[in-house]
Amino acid sequence: MSSVLQPASTGSDPSPDSSPEPSPAGYRPVSSHLAIAPPVSVVIPAMNEAENLPYVFKTLPDWVHEVVLVDGNSTDATVEVARELWPGVKVVEQRGKGKGDALITGFKACTGDIIVMVDADGSADGQEIVSYVSALVSGADFAKGSRFANGGGTDDMTFIRKLGNRALCAVVNRKFGARYTDLCYGYNAFWRHCLDKIDLDCTGFEVETLMNIRVVKAGLKVQEIPSHEYLRIHGVSNLRAVRDGLRVLRVILDERSNRRALRSRTHSPTLGPAGPVGSVGSVVPVRRQAS
């Protein structure tokens, strides 16, 4: 698996109609001066987003390896629009419910070495993907989008949501030793192998927070990427500040409790068949009393 950016062959920039297939050398052209070897999969969970998909797909780079659309039982033309806009799109039917379930379903369907998460409401700019990928091929394991890093921004968050995000972010940083500037943002990218280390088991939208916590707990190298969040173009968001904030807080507390339990099991002595055991693989001798 390559982890470097390579100069592309000389010539003009790839046009929107040019084929995104890899060159014979295995590199996908990004511009006239840049090419990338690792195949990139973009996962888009969507439910009734037919009106927003044209804006989403318009910004996606044509050099991505594949687009995986996870359809959450849409009742509009979401799937038809996606296939019209991106003929090679891989459509996966979501059998469960929730954003976390949709993302996990999409991750399983990906074949690329790099996986990018993008929302279907038009709030994310697909042109930023190159920044995420650049961070990964430069050595990061997880590229985390941040609306509050220098260069980022948001048009969508209310004052209450900003305040809640900042407070929850501070808790995670303190409890898990992270240095995040943004916690609840769904625009992220990572190497596929990271999935083996974070073991996602959350079906709701708080899956984003869970990922951010578990990559830190797994000791993975994280790099924040400044990102701008735009307003949802069509439709109404299902986010509710207080309700969703409490769900995120529950995830944080559960992960903290799990960490304490694991530490306790690791350091607590257990009783083995040969006598007291101080640690795994080391037996403490038992002193016999003289008869």
Short mmCIF file of N, CA and C in Angstrom, two decimals, residues 130-242:
data_model
loop_
_atom_site.label_atom_id
_atom_site.label_comp_id
_atom_site.label_asym_id
_atom_site.label_seq_id
_atom_site.Cartn_x
_atom_site.Cartn_y
_atom_site.Cartn_z
N VAL A 130 -8.93 16.48 -0.99
CA VAL A 130 -7.50 16.41 -1.27
C VAL A 130 -6.68 16.77 -0.04
N SER A 131 -7.19 17.67 0.81
CA SER A 131 -6.47 18.03 2.04
C SER A 131 -6.45 16.87 3.02
N TYR A 132 -7.58 16.16 3.12
CA TYR A 132 -7.65 15.00 4.00
C TYR A 132 -6.70 13.91 3.52
N VAL A 133 -6.75 13.63 2.23
CA VAL A 133 -5.90 12.58 1.67
C VAL A 133 -4.43 12.94 1.81
N SER A 134 -4.09 14.20 1.61
CA SER A 134 -2.70 14.64 1.74
C SER A 134 -2.18 14.39 3.16
N ALA A 135 -3.04 14.63 4.15
CA ALA A 135 -2.64 14.38 5.55
C ALA A 135 -2.39 12.91 5.79
N LEU A 136 -3.22 12.07 5.20
CA LEU A 136 -3.07 10.62 5.41
C LEU A 136 -1.81 10.08 4.74
N VAL A 137 -1.57 10.47 3.50
CA VAL A 137 -0.39 9.95 2.82
C VAL A 137 0.89 10.57 3.35
N SER A 138 0.75 11.62 4.17
CA SER A 138 1.92 12.24 4.79
C SER A 138 2.24 11.64 6.16
N GLY A 139 1.41 10.67 6.60
CA GLY A 139 1.74 9.99 7.84
C GLY A 139 0.63 9.85 8.86
N ALA A 140 -0.48 10.57 8.70
CA ALA A 140 -1.57 10.46 9.66
C ALA A 140 -2.36 9.18 9.43
N ASP A 141 -2.96 8.67 10.51
CA ASP A 141 -3.86 7.52 10.40
C ASP A 141 -5.30 7.98 10.20
N PHE A 142 -5.63 9.09 10.84
CA PHE A 142 -7.01 9.59 10.84
C PHE A 142 -6.96 11.09 10.60
N ALA A 143 -7.64 11.56 9.55
CA ALA A 143 -7.72 12.98 9.24
C ALA A 143 -9.09 13.48 9.67
N LYS A 144 -9.13 14.31 10.69
CA LYS A 144 -10.38 14.73 11.31
C LYS A 144 -10.73 16.17 10.92
N GLY A 145 -11.88 16.34 10.29
CA GLY A 145 -12.31 17.68 9.92
C GLY A 145 -12.63 18.52 11.14
N SER A 146 -12.28 19.80 11.08
CA SER A 146 -12.58 20.71 12.19
C SER A 146 -13.06 22.04 11.65
N ARG A 147 -14.21 22.48 12.15
CA ARG A 147 -14.76 23.78 11.77
C ARG A 147 -14.14 24.90 12.57
N PHE A 148 -13.38 24.55 13.62
CA PHE A 148 -12.83 25.56 14.51
C PHE A 148 -11.31 25.61 14.50
N ALA A 149 -10.68 24.78 13.68
CA ALA A 149 -9.24 24.91 13.46
C ALA A 149 -9.01 26.14 12.60
N ASN A 150 -7.81 26.67 12.64
CA ASN A 150 -7.48 27.86 11.86
C ASN A 150 -7.72 27.60 10.37
N GLY A 151 -8.63 28.36 9.76
CA GLY A 151 -8.97 28.17 8.37
C GLY A 151 -10.31 27.51 8.16
N GLY A 152 -10.89 26.98 9.23
CA GLY A 152 -12.20 26.35 9.14
C GLY A 152 -13.31 27.33 9.44
N GLY A 153 -14.55 26.85 9.40
CA GLY A 153 -15.68 27.72 9.68
C GLY A 153 -16.99 26.98 9.55
N THR A 154 -18.07 27.61 9.97
CA THR A 154 -19.39 27.01 9.85
C THR A 154 -20.45 28.08 9.63
N ASP A 155 -21.41 27.77 8.76
CA ASP A 155 -22.55 28.64 8.53
C ASP A 155 -23.81 28.07 9.18
N ASP A 156 -23.66 26.93 9.85
CA ASP A 156 -24.84 26.16 10.24
C ASP A 156 -25.06 26.07 11.75
N MET A 157 -24.04 26.28 12.56
CA MET A 157 -24.18 26.04 13.99
C MET A 157 -24.73 27.25 14.73
N THR A 158 -25.70 27.00 15.59
CA THR A 158 -26.22 28.05 16.45
C THR A 158 -25.26 28.26 17.63
N PHE A 159 -25.48 29.33 18.37
CA PHE A 159 -24.63 29.62 19.53
C PHE A 159 -24.69 28.48 20.54
N ILE A 160 -25.89 27.93 20.77
CA ILE A 160 -26.05 26.85 21.74
C ILE A 160 -25.27 25.61 21.29
N ARG A 161 -25.35 25.28 20.02
CA ARG A 161 -24.62 24.11 19.52
C ARG A 161 -23.11 24.32 19.59
N LYS A 162 -22.65 25.53 19.30
CA LYS A 162 -21.22 25.82 19.41
C LYS A 162 -20.75 25.67 20.85
N LEU A 163 -21.57 26.17 21.77
CA LEU A 163 -21.21 26.10 23.19
C LEU A 163 -21.17 24.64 23.66
N GLY A 164 -22.18 23.87 23.24
CA GLY A 164 -22.22 22.47 23.63
C GLY A 164 -21.07 21.68 23.04
N ASN A 165 -20.75 21.93 21.78
CA ASN A 165 -19.64 21.25 21.12
C ASN A 165 -18.32 21.56 21.82
N ARG A 166 -18.15 22.81 22.20
CA ARG A 166 -16.91 23.21 22.88
C ARG A 166 -16.79 22.53 24.24
N ALA A 167 -17.90 22.45 24.97
CA ALA A 167 -17.87 21.83 26.29
C ALA A 167 -17.58 20.33 26.17
N LEU A 168 -18.26 19.66 25.26
CA LEU A 168 -18.04 18.22 25.08
C LEU A 168 -16.63 17.93 24.59
N CYS A 169 -16.13 18.81 23.73
CA CYS A 169 -14.77 18.66 23.22
C CYS A 169 -13.76 18.77 24.36
N ALA A 170 -14.00 19.71 25.27
CA ALA A 170 -13.10 19.90 26.41
C ALA A 170 -13.09 18.67 27.30
N VAL A 171 -14.25 18.05 27.48
CA VAL A 171 -14.33 16.84 28.30
C VAL A 171 -13.52 15.71 27.69
N VAL A 172 -13.67 15.52 26.37
CA VAL A 172 -12.93 14.46 25.68
C VAL A 172 -11.43 14.72 25.75
N ASN A 173 -11.02 15.96 25.53
CA ASN A 173 -9.59 16.29 25.58
C ASN A 173 -9.01 16.00 26.96
N ARG A 174 -9.76 16.33 27.99
CA ARG A 174 -9.27 16.14 29.36
C ARG A 174 -9.26 14.66 29.75
N LYS A 175 -10.31 13.95 29.41
CA LYS A 175 -10.45 12.57 29.86
C LYS A 175 -9.62 11.58 29.04
N PHE A 176 -9.37 11.91 27.77
CA PHE A 176 -8.70 10.93 26.90
C PHE A 176 -7.35 11.43 26.35
N GLY A 177 -6.94 12.62 26.76
CA GLY A 177 -5.65 13.13 26.33
C GLY A 177 -5.62 13.57 24.88
N ALA A 178 -6.79 13.93 24.33
CA ALA A 178 -6.84 14.41 22.94
C ALA A 178 -6.57 15.91 22.90
N ARG A 179 -6.43 16.44 21.70
CA ARG A 179 -6.24 17.89 21.52
C ARG A 179 -7.13 18.38 20.39
N TYR A 180 -8.39 17.99 20.44
CA TYR A 180 -9.34 18.35 19.39
C TYR A 180 -9.83 19.79 19.54
N THR A 181 -10.16 20.40 18.42
CA THR A 181 -10.82 21.71 18.44
C THR A 181 -12.29 21.57 18.04
N ASP A 182 -12.67 20.41 17.56
CA ASP A 182 -14.05 20.14 17.13
C ASP A 182 -14.33 18.67 17.43
N LEU A 183 -15.52 18.38 17.92
CA LEU A 183 -15.83 17.00 18.29
C LEU A 183 -16.92 16.38 17.40
N CYS A 184 -18.00 17.11 17.20
CA CYS A 184 -19.18 16.55 16.54
C CYS A 184 -19.27 17.00 15.09
N TYR A 185 -18.35 16.49 14.27
CA TYR A 185 -18.34 16.85 12.85
C TYR A 185 -18.12 15.58 12.05
N GLY A 186 -18.92 15.42 10.98
CA GLY A 186 -18.92 14.15 10.26
C GLY A 186 -18.05 14.06 9.04
N TYR A 187 -17.22 15.07 8.78
CA TYR A 187 -16.35 15.06 7.60
C TYR A 187 -14.97 14.58 8.04
N ASN A 188 -14.69 13.30 7.83
CA ASN A 188 -13.43 12.70 8.27
C ASN A 188 -12.91 11.74 7.21
N ALA A 189 -11.64 11.38 7.31
CA ALA A 189 -11.04 10.40 6.40
C ALA A 189 -10.02 9.59 7.18
N PHE A 190 -9.81 8.34 6.75
CA PHE A 190 -8.89 7.48 7.48
C PHE A 190 -8.45 6.31 6.61
N TRP A 191 -7.34 5.70 7.00
CA TRP A 191 -6.88 4.49 6.33
C TRP A 191 -7.82 3.35 6.71
N ARG A 192 -8.10 2.49 5.80
CA ARG A 192 -9.04 1.40 6.02
C ARG A 192 -8.65 0.52 7.22
N HIS A 193 -7.35 0.35 7.46
CA HIS A 193 -6.91 -0.52 8.55
C HIS A 193 -7.33 0.01 9.93
N CYS A 194 -7.68 1.28 10.01
CA CYS A 194 -8.10 1.84 11.30
C CYS A 194 -9.37 1.18 11.82
N LEU A 195 -10.21 0.70 10.92
CA LEU A 195 -11.47 0.08 11.33
C LEU A 195 -11.23 -1.13 12.21
N ASP A 196 -10.11 -1.82 12.01
CA ASP A 196 -9.80 -2.99 12.82
C ASP A 196 -9.44 -2.63 14.25
N LYS A 197 -9.12 -1.35 14.48
CA LYS A 197 -8.64 -0.94 15.80
C LYS A 197 -9.66 -0.15 16.61
N ILE A 198 -10.74 0.30 15.95
CA ILE A 198 -11.71 1.12 16.70
C ILE A 198 -13.05 0.42 16.90
N ASP A 199 -13.30 -0.68 16.21
CA ASP A 199 -14.44 -1.56 16.49
C ASP A 199 -15.74 -0.79 16.72
N LEU A 200 -16.28 -0.21 15.66
CA LEU A 200 -17.47 0.62 15.78
C LEU A 200 -18.70 -0.22 16.11
N ASP A 201 -19.47 0.22 17.11
CA ASP A 201 -20.67 -0.49 17.52
C ASP A 201 -21.77 0.48 17.93
N CYS A 202 -21.85 1.59 17.23
CA CYS A 202 -22.82 2.64 17.54
C CYS A 202 -23.67 2.91 16.30
N THR A 203 -24.98 2.92 16.45
CA THR A 203 -25.86 3.07 15.30
C THR A 203 -26.34 4.50 15.08
N GLY A 204 -26.23 5.35 16.07
CA GLY A 204 -26.73 6.72 15.96
C GLY A 204 -25.72 7.69 15.40
N PHE A 205 -26.10 8.97 15.34
CA PHE A 205 -25.20 9.98 14.79
C PHE A 205 -23.99 10.21 15.69
N GLU A 206 -24.10 9.81 16.96
CA GLU A 206 -22.97 9.98 17.88
C GLU A 206 -21.80 9.08 17.53
N VAL A 207 -21.93 8.31 16.46
CA VAL A 207 -20.83 7.47 15.99
C VAL A 207 -19.59 8.32 15.70
N GLU A 208 -19.80 9.57 15.28
CA GLU A 208 -18.66 10.45 14.97
C GLU A 208 -17.82 10.70 16.23
N THR A 209 -18.50 10.97 17.34
CA THR A 209 -17.80 11.17 18.61
C THR A 209 -17.09 9.89 19.03
N LEU A 210 -17.78 8.77 18.87
CA LEU A 210 -17.18 7.48 19.24
C LEU A 210 -15.90 7.24 18.45
N MET A 211 -15.90 7.52 17.16
CA MET A 211 -14.70 7.35 16.34
C MET A 211 -13.58 8.23 16.85
N ASN A 212 -13.90 9.48 17.15
CA ASN A 212 -12.87 10.42 17.61
C ASN A 212 -12.23 9.96 18.91
N ILE A 213 -13.03 9.38 19.79
CA ILE A 213 -12.49 8.89 21.06
C ILE A 213 -11.65 7.64 20.86
N ARG A 214 -12.16 6.72 20.07
CA ARG A 214 -11.48 5.43 19.95
C ARG A 214 -10.19 5.50 19.15
N VAL A 215 -10.07 6.44 18.22
CA VAL A 215 -8.79 6.56 17.52
C VAL A 215 -7.71 7.03 18.48
N VAL A 216 -8.10 7.88 19.44
CA VAL A 216 -7.14 8.33 20.46
C VAL A 216 -6.79 7.18 21.39
N LYS A 217 -7.80 6.43 21.83
CA LYS A 217 -7.55 5.30 22.73
C LYS A 217 -6.69 4.23 22.06
N ALA A 218 -6.82 4.13 20.73
CA ALA A 218 -6.02 3.13 20.00
C ALA A 218 -4.61 3.60 19.70
N GLY A 219 -4.29 4.84 20.05
CA GLY A 219 -2.96 5.37 19.82
C GLY A 219 -2.69 5.72 18.37
N LEU A 220 -3.74 5.97 17.58
CA LEU A 220 -3.56 6.32 16.17
C LEU A 220 -3.18 7.79 16.03
N LYS A 221 -2.45 8.08 14.97
CA LYS A 221 -2.01 9.46 14.74
C LYS A 221 -3.12 10.24 14.05
N VAL A 222 -3.57 11.31 14.71
CA VAL A 222 -4.69 12.11 14.22
C VAL A 222 -4.19 13.49 13.78
N GLN A 223 -4.69 13.95 12.66
CA GLN A 223 -4.40 15.31 12.20
C GLN A 223 -5.71 16.01 11.87
N GLU A 224 -5.93 17.18 12.46
CA GLU A 224 -7.13 17.94 12.15
C GLU A 224 -6.97 18.69 10.83
N ILE A 225 -8.07 18.74 10.08
CA ILE A 225 -8.09 19.42 8.79
C ILE A 225 -9.11 20.55 8.85
N PRO A 226 -8.68 21.81 8.65
CA PRO A 226 -9.65 22.91 8.64
C PRO A 226 -10.71 22.68 7.56
N SER A 227 -11.97 22.79 7.94
CA SER A 227 -13.06 22.53 7.01
C SER A 227 -14.16 23.56 7.22
N HIS A 228 -14.83 23.91 6.12
CA HIS A 228 -15.95 24.86 6.21
C HIS A 228 -17.26 24.12 6.01
N GLU A 229 -18.14 24.28 6.98
CA GLU A 229 -19.47 23.66 6.91
C GLU A 229 -20.48 24.68 6.39
N TYR A 230 -21.17 24.33 5.32
CA TYR A 230 -22.17 25.21 4.73
C TYR A 230 -23.56 24.82 5.23
N LEU A 231 -24.53 25.67 4.98
CA LEU A 231 -25.90 25.37 5.35
C LEU A 231 -26.45 24.22 4.52
N ARG A 232 -27.28 23.41 5.13
CA ARG A 232 -28.03 22.39 4.38
C ARG A 232 -28.79 23.11 3.27
N ILE A 233 -28.75 22.56 2.07
CA ILE A 233 -29.35 23.24 0.93
C ILE A 233 -30.86 23.05 0.89
N HIS A 234 -31.30 21.80 0.97
CA HIS A 234 -32.74 21.50 0.96
C HIS A 234 -33.07 20.61 2.15
N GLY A 235 -34.31 20.71 2.61
CA GLY A 235 -34.75 19.85 3.70
C GLY A 235 -34.43 20.43 5.07
N VAL A 236 -34.82 19.68 6.09
CA VAL A 236 -34.65 20.11 7.48
C VAL A 236 -33.78 19.10 8.21
N SER A 237 -32.83 19.59 8.98
CA SER A 237 -31.95 18.72 9.74
C SER A 237 -32.70 18.06 10.89
N ASN A 238 -32.30 16.84 11.23
CA ASN A 238 -32.89 16.13 12.36
C ASN A 238 -32.16 16.38 13.67
N LEU A 239 -31.12 17.20 13.63
CA LEU A 239 -30.35 17.46 14.84
C LEU A 239 -31.16 18.26 15.86
N ARG A 240 -31.02 17.87 17.13
CA ARG A 240 -31.64 18.58 18.25
C ARG A 240 -30.55 18.78 19.30
N ALA A 241 -30.26 20.05 19.61
CA ALA A 241 -29.08 20.37 20.41
C ALA A 241 -29.05 19.66 21.76
N VAL A 242 -30.11 19.76 22.55
CA VAL A 242 -30.10 19.19 23.89
C VAL A 242 -30.14 17.67 23.84
#
